[in-house]
Backbone as JSON Lines, residues from 0, in Angstrom:
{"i":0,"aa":"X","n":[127.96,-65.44,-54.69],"ca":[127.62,-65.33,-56.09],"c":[128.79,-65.88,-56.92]}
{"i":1,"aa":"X","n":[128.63,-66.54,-57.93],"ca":[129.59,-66.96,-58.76],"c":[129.41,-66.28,-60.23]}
{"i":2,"aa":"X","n":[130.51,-66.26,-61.35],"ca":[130.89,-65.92,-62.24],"c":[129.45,-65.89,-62.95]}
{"i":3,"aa":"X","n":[129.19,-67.01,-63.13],"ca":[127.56,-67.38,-64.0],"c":[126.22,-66.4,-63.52]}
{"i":4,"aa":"X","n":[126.22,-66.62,-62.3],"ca":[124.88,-65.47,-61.69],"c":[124.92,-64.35,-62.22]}
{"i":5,"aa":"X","n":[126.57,-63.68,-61.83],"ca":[126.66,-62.41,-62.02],"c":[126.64,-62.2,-63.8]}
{"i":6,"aa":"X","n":[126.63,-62.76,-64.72],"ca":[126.46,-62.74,-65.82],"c":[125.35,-62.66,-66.5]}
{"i":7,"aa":"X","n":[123.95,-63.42,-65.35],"ca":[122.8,-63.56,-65.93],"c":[121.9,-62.79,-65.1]}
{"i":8,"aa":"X","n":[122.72,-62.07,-63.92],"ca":[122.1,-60.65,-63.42],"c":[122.11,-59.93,-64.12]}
{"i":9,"aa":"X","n":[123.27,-59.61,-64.4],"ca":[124.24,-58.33,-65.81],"c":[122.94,-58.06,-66.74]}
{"i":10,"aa":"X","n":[123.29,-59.48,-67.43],"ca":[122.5,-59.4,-68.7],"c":[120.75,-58.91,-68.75]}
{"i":11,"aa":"X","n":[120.14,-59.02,-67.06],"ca":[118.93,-59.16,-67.15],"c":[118.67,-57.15,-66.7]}
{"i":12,"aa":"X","n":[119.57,-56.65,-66.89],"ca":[119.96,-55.4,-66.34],"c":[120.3,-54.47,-65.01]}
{"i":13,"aa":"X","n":[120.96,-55.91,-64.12],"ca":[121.01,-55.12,-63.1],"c":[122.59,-54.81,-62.97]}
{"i":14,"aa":"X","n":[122.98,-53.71,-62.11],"ca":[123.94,-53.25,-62.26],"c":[124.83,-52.87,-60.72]}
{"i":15,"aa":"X","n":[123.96,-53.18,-59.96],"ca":[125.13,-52.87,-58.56],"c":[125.2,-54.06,-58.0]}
{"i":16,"aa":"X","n":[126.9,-54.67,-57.75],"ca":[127.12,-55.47,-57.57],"c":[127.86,-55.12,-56.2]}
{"i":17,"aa":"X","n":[127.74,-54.46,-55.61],"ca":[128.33,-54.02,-54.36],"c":[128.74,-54.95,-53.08]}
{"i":18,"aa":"X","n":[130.29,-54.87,-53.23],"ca":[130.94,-55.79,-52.12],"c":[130.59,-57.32,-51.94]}
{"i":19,"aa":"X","n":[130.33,-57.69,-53.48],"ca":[130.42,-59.11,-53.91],"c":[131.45,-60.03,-53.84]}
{"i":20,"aa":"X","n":[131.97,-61.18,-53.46],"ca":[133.17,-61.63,-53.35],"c":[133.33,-62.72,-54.73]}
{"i":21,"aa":"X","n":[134.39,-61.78,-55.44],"ca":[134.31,-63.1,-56.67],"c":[136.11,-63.54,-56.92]}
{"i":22,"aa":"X","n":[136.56,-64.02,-55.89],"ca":[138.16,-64.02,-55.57],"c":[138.31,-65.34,-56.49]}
{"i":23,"aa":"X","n":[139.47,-65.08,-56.84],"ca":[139.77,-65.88,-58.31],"c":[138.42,-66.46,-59.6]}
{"i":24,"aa":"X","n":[137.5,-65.77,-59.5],"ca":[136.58,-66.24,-60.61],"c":[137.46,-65.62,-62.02]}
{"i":25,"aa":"X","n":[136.52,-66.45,-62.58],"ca":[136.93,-66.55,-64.64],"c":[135.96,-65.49,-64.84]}
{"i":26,"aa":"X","n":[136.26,-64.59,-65.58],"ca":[135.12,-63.21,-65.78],"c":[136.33,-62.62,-67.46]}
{"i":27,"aa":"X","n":[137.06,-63.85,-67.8],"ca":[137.8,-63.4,-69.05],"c":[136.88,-63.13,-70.21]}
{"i":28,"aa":"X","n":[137.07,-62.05,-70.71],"ca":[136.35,-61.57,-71.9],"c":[134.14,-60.85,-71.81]}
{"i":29,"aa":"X","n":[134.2,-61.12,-70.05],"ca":[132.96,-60.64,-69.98],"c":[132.49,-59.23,-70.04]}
{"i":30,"aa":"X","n":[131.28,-58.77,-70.6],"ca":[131.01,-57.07,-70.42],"c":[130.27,-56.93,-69.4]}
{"i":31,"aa":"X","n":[131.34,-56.03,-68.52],"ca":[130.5,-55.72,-67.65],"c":[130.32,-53.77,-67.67]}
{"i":32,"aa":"X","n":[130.05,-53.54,-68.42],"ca":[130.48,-51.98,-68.95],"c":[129.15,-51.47,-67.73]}
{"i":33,"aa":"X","n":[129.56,-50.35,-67.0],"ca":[129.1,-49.59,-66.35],"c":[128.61,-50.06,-64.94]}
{"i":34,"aa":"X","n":[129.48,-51.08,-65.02],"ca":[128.73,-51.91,-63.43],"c":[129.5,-51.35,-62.19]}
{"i":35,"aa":"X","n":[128.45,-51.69,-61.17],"ca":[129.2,-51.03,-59.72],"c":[129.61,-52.31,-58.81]}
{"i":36,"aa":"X","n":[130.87,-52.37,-58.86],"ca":[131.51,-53.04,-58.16],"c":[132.48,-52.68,-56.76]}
{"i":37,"aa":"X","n":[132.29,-51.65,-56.6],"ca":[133.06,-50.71,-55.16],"c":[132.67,-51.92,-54.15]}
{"i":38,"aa":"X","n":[133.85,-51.77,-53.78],"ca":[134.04,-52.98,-52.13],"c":[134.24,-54.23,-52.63]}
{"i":39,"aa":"X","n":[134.22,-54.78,-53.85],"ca":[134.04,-55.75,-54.39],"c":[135.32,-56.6,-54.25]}
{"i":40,"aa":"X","n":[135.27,-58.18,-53.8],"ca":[136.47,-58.8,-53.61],"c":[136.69,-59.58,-54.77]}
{"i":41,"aa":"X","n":[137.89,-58.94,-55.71],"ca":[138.35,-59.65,-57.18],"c":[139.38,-60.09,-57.02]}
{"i":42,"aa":"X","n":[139.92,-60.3,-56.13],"ca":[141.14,-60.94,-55.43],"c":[141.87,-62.0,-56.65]}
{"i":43,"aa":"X","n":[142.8,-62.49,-57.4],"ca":[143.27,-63.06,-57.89],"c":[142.15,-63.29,-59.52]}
{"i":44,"aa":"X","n":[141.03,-62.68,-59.61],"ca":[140.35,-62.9,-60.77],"c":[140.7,-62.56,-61.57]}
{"i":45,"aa":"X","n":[140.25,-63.62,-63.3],"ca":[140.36,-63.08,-64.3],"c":[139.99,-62.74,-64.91]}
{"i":46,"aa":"X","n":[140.53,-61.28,-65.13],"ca":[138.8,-60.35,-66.07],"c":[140.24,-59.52,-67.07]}
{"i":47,"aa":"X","n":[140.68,-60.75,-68.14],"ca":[142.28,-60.33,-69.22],"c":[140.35,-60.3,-70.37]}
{"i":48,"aa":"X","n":[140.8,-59.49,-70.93],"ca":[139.56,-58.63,-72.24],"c":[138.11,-58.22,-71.82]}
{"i":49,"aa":"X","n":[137.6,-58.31,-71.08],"ca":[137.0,-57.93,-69.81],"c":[136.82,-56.59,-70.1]}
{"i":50,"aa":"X","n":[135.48,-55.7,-70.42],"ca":[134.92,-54.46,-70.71],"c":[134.33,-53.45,-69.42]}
{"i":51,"aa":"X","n":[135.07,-53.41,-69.14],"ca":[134.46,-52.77,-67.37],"c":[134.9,-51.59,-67.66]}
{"i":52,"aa":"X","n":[134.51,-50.98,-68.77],"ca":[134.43,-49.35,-69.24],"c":[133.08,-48.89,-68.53]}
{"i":53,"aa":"X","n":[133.53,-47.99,-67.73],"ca":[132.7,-46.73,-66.53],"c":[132.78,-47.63,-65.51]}
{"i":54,"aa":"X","n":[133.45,-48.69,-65.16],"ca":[132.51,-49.67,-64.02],"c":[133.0,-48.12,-62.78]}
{"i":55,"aa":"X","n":[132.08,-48.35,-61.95],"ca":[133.07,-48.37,-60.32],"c":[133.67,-49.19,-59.88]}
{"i":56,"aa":"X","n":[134.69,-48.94,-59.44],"ca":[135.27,-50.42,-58.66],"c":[136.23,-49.72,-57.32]}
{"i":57,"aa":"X","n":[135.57,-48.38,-56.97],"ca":[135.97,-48.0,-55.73],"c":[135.96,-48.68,-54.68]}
{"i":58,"aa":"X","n":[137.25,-49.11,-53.61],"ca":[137.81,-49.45,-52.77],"c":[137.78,-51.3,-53.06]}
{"i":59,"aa":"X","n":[138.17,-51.69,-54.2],"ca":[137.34,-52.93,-54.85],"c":[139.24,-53.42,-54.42]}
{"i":60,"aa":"X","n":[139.15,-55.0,-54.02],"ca":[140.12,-55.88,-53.7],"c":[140.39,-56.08,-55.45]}
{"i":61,"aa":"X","n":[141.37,-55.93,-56.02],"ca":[141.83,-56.36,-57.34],"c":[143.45,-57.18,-56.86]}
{"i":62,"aa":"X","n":[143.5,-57.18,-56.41],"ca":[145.38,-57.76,-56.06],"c":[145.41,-58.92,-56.76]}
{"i":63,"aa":"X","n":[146.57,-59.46,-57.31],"ca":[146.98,-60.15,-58.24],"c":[145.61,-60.86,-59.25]}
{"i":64,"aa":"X","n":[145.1,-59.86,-59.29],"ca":[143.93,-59.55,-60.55],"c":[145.08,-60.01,-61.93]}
{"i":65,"aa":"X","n":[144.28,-60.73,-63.02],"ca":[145.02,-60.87,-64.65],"c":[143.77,-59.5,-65.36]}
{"i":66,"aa":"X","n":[143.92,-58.44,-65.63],"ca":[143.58,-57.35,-65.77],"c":[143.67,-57.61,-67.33]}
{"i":67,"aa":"X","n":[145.05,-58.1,-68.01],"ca":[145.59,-58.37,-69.15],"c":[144.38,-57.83,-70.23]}
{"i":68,"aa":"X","n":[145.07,-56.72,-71.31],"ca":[144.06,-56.51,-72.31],"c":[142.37,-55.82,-72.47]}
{"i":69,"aa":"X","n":[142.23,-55.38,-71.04],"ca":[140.88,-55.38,-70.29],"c":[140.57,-53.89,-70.37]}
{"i":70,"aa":"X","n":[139.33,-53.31,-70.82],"ca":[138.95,-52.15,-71.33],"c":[138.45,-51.33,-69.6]}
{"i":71,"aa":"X","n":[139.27,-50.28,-68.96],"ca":[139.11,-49.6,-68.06],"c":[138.79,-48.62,-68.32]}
{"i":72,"aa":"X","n":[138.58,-47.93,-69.39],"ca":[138.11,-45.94,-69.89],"c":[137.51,-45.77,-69.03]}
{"i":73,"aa":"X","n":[137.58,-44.65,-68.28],"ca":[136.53,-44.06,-67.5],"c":[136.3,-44.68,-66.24]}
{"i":74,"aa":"X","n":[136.95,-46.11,-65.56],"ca":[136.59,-46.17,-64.48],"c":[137.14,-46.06,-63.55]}
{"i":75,"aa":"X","n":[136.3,-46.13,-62.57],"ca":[136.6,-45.32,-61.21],"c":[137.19,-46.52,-60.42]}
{"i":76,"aa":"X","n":[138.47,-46.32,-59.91],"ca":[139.28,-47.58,-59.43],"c":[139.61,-46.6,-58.08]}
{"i":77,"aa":"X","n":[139.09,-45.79,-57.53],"ca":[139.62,-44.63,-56.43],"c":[139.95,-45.91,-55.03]}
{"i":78,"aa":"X","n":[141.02,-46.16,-54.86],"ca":[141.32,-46.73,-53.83],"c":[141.3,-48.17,-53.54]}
{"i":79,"aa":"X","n":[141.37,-48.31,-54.78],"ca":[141.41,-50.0,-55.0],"c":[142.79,-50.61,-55.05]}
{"i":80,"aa":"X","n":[142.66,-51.74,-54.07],"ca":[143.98,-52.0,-54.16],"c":[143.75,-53.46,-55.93]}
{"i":81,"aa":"X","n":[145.01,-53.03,-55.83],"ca":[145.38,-53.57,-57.2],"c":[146.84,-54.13,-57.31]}
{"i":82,"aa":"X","n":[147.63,-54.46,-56.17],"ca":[148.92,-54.83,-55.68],"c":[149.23,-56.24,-56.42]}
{"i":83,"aa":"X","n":[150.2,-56.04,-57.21],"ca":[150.36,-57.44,-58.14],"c":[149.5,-57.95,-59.19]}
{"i":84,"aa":"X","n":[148.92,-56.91,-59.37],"ca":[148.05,-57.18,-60.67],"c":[148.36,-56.72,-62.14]}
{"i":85,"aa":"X","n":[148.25,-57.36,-62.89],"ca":[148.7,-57.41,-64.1],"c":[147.49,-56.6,-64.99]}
{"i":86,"aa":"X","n":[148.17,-55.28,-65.7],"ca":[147.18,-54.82,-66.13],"c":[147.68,-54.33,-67.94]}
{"i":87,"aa":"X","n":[148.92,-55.05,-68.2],"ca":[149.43,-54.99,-69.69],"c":[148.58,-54.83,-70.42]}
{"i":88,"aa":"X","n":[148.22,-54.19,-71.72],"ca":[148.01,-53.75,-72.54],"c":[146.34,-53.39,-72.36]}
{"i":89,"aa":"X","n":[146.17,-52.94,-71.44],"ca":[144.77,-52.67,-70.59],"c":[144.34,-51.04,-71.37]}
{"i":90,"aa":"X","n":[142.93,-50.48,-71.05],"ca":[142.82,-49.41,-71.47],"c":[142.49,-49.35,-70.74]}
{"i":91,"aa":"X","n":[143.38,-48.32,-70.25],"ca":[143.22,-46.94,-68.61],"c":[142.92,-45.49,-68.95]}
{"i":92,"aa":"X","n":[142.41,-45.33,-70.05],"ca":[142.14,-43.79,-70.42],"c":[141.23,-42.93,-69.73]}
{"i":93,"aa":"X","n":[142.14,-42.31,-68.92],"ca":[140.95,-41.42,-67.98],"c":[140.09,-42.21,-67.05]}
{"i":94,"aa":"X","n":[141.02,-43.02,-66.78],"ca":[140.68,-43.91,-65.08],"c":[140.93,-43.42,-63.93]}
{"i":95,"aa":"X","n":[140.12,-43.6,-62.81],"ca":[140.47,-43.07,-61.95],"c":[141.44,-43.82,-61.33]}
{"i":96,"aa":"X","n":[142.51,-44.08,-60.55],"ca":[143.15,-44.83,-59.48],"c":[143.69,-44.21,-58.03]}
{"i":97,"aa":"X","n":[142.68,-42.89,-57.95],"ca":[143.41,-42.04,-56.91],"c":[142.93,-42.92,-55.53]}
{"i":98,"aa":"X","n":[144.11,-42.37,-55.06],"ca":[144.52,-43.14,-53.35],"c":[144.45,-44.63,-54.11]}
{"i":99,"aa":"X","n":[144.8,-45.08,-54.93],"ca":[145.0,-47.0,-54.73],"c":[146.25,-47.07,-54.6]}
{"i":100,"aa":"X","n":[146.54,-48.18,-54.31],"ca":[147.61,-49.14,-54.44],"c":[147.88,-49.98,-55.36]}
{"i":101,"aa":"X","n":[148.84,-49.34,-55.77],"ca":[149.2,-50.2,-57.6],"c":[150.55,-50.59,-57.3]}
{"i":102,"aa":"X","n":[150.94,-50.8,-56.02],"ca":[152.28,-51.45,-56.29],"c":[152.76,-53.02,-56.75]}
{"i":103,"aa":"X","n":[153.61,-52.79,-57.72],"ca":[154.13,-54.11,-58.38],"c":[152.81,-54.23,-59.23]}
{"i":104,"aa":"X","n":[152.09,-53.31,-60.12],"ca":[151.79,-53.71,-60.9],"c":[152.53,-53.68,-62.25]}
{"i":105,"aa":"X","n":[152.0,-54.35,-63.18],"ca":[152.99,-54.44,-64.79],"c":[151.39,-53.57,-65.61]}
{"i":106,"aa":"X","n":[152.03,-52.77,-65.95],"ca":[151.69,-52.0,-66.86],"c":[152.2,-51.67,-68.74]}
{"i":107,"aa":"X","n":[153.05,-52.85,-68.55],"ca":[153.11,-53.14,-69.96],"c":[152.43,-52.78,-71.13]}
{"i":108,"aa":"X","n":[152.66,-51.27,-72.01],"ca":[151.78,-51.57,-73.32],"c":[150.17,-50.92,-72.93]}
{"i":109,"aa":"X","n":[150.2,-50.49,-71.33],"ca":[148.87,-50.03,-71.24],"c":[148.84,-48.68,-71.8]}
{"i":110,"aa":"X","n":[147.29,-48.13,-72.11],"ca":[147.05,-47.11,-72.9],"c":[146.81,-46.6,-71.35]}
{"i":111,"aa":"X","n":[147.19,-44.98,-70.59],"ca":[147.87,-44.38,-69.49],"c":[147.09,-42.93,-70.03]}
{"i":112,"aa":"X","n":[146.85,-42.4,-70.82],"ca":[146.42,-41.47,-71.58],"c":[144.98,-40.53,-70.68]}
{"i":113,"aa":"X","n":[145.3,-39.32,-70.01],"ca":[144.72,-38.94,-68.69],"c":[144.28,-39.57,-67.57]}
{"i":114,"aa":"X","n":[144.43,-40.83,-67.79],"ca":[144.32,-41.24,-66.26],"c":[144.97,-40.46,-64.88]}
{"i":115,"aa":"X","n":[144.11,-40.87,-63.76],"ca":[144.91,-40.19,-63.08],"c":[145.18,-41.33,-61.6]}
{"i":116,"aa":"X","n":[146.52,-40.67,-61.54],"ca":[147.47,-42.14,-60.76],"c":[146.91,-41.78,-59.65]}
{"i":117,"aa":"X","n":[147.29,-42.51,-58.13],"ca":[147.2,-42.77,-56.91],"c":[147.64,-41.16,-56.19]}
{"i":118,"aa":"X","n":[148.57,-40.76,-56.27],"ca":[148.65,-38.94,-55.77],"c":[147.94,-38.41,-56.18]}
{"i":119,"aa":"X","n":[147.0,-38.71,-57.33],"ca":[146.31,-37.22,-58.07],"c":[147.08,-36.81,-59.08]}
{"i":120,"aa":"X","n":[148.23,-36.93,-59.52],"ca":[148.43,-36.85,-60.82],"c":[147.87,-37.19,-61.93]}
{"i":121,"aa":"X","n":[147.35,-36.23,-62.9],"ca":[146.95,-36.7,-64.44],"c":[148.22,-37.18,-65.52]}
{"i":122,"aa":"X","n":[148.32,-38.4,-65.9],"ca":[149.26,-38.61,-67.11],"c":[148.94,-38.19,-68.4]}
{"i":123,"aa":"X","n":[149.89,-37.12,-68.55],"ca":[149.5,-36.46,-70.37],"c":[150.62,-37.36,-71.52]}
């Protein structure tokens, strides 16, 4: 599947995109608000303003993901690796990221505000 399909699936209302491989696709500035992406390979993609508020994206490949600016509230990132991904000025409010791997990410400027990190910690 490429960037375009999954846009004119989206739009036609479907919503589980489960263990799709979209490694380095352009997905900058797309809504994908409430979509299920768990297992999903985002490997080097760019989804910088990108609305994936509620998505799932449990056990989802994000590694050197451009995250940049990209609306996360509410989603479920439980075990996603995310290693070198850039997630600056991102909204993580009350995201999940437990058990992922966020190492060497830049978190620059991100909104952190109950999320809860990789141990299970909540950030107040």
């Amino acid at each position: 599947m490429n960037s375009k399909e999954l846009q004119e699936r989206y739009a036609a209302g479907e919503r589980d995109f489960c263990a799709i491989n979209l490694v380095q696709a352009n997905l900058s500035g797309i809504n994908l608000s409430g979509v299920n992406l768990s297992r999903a390979d985002l490997s080097g993609a760019n989804l910088s303003r990108a609305d994936l508020s509620g998505a799932k994206l449990r056990c989802a490949g994000l590694e050197k993901a451009n995250l940049t600016d990209a609306k996360l509230h509410r989603a479920n990132l439980g075990r996603a690796k995310l290693a070198g991904a850039n997630l600056s000025g991102a909204d993580l409010r009350a995201a999940n990221f437990k058990g992922g791997d966020l190492a060497e990410v830049d978190w620059k400027d991100a909104e952190v505000w109950g999320t809860v990190m990789p141990d299970g910690r909540v950030v107040s």
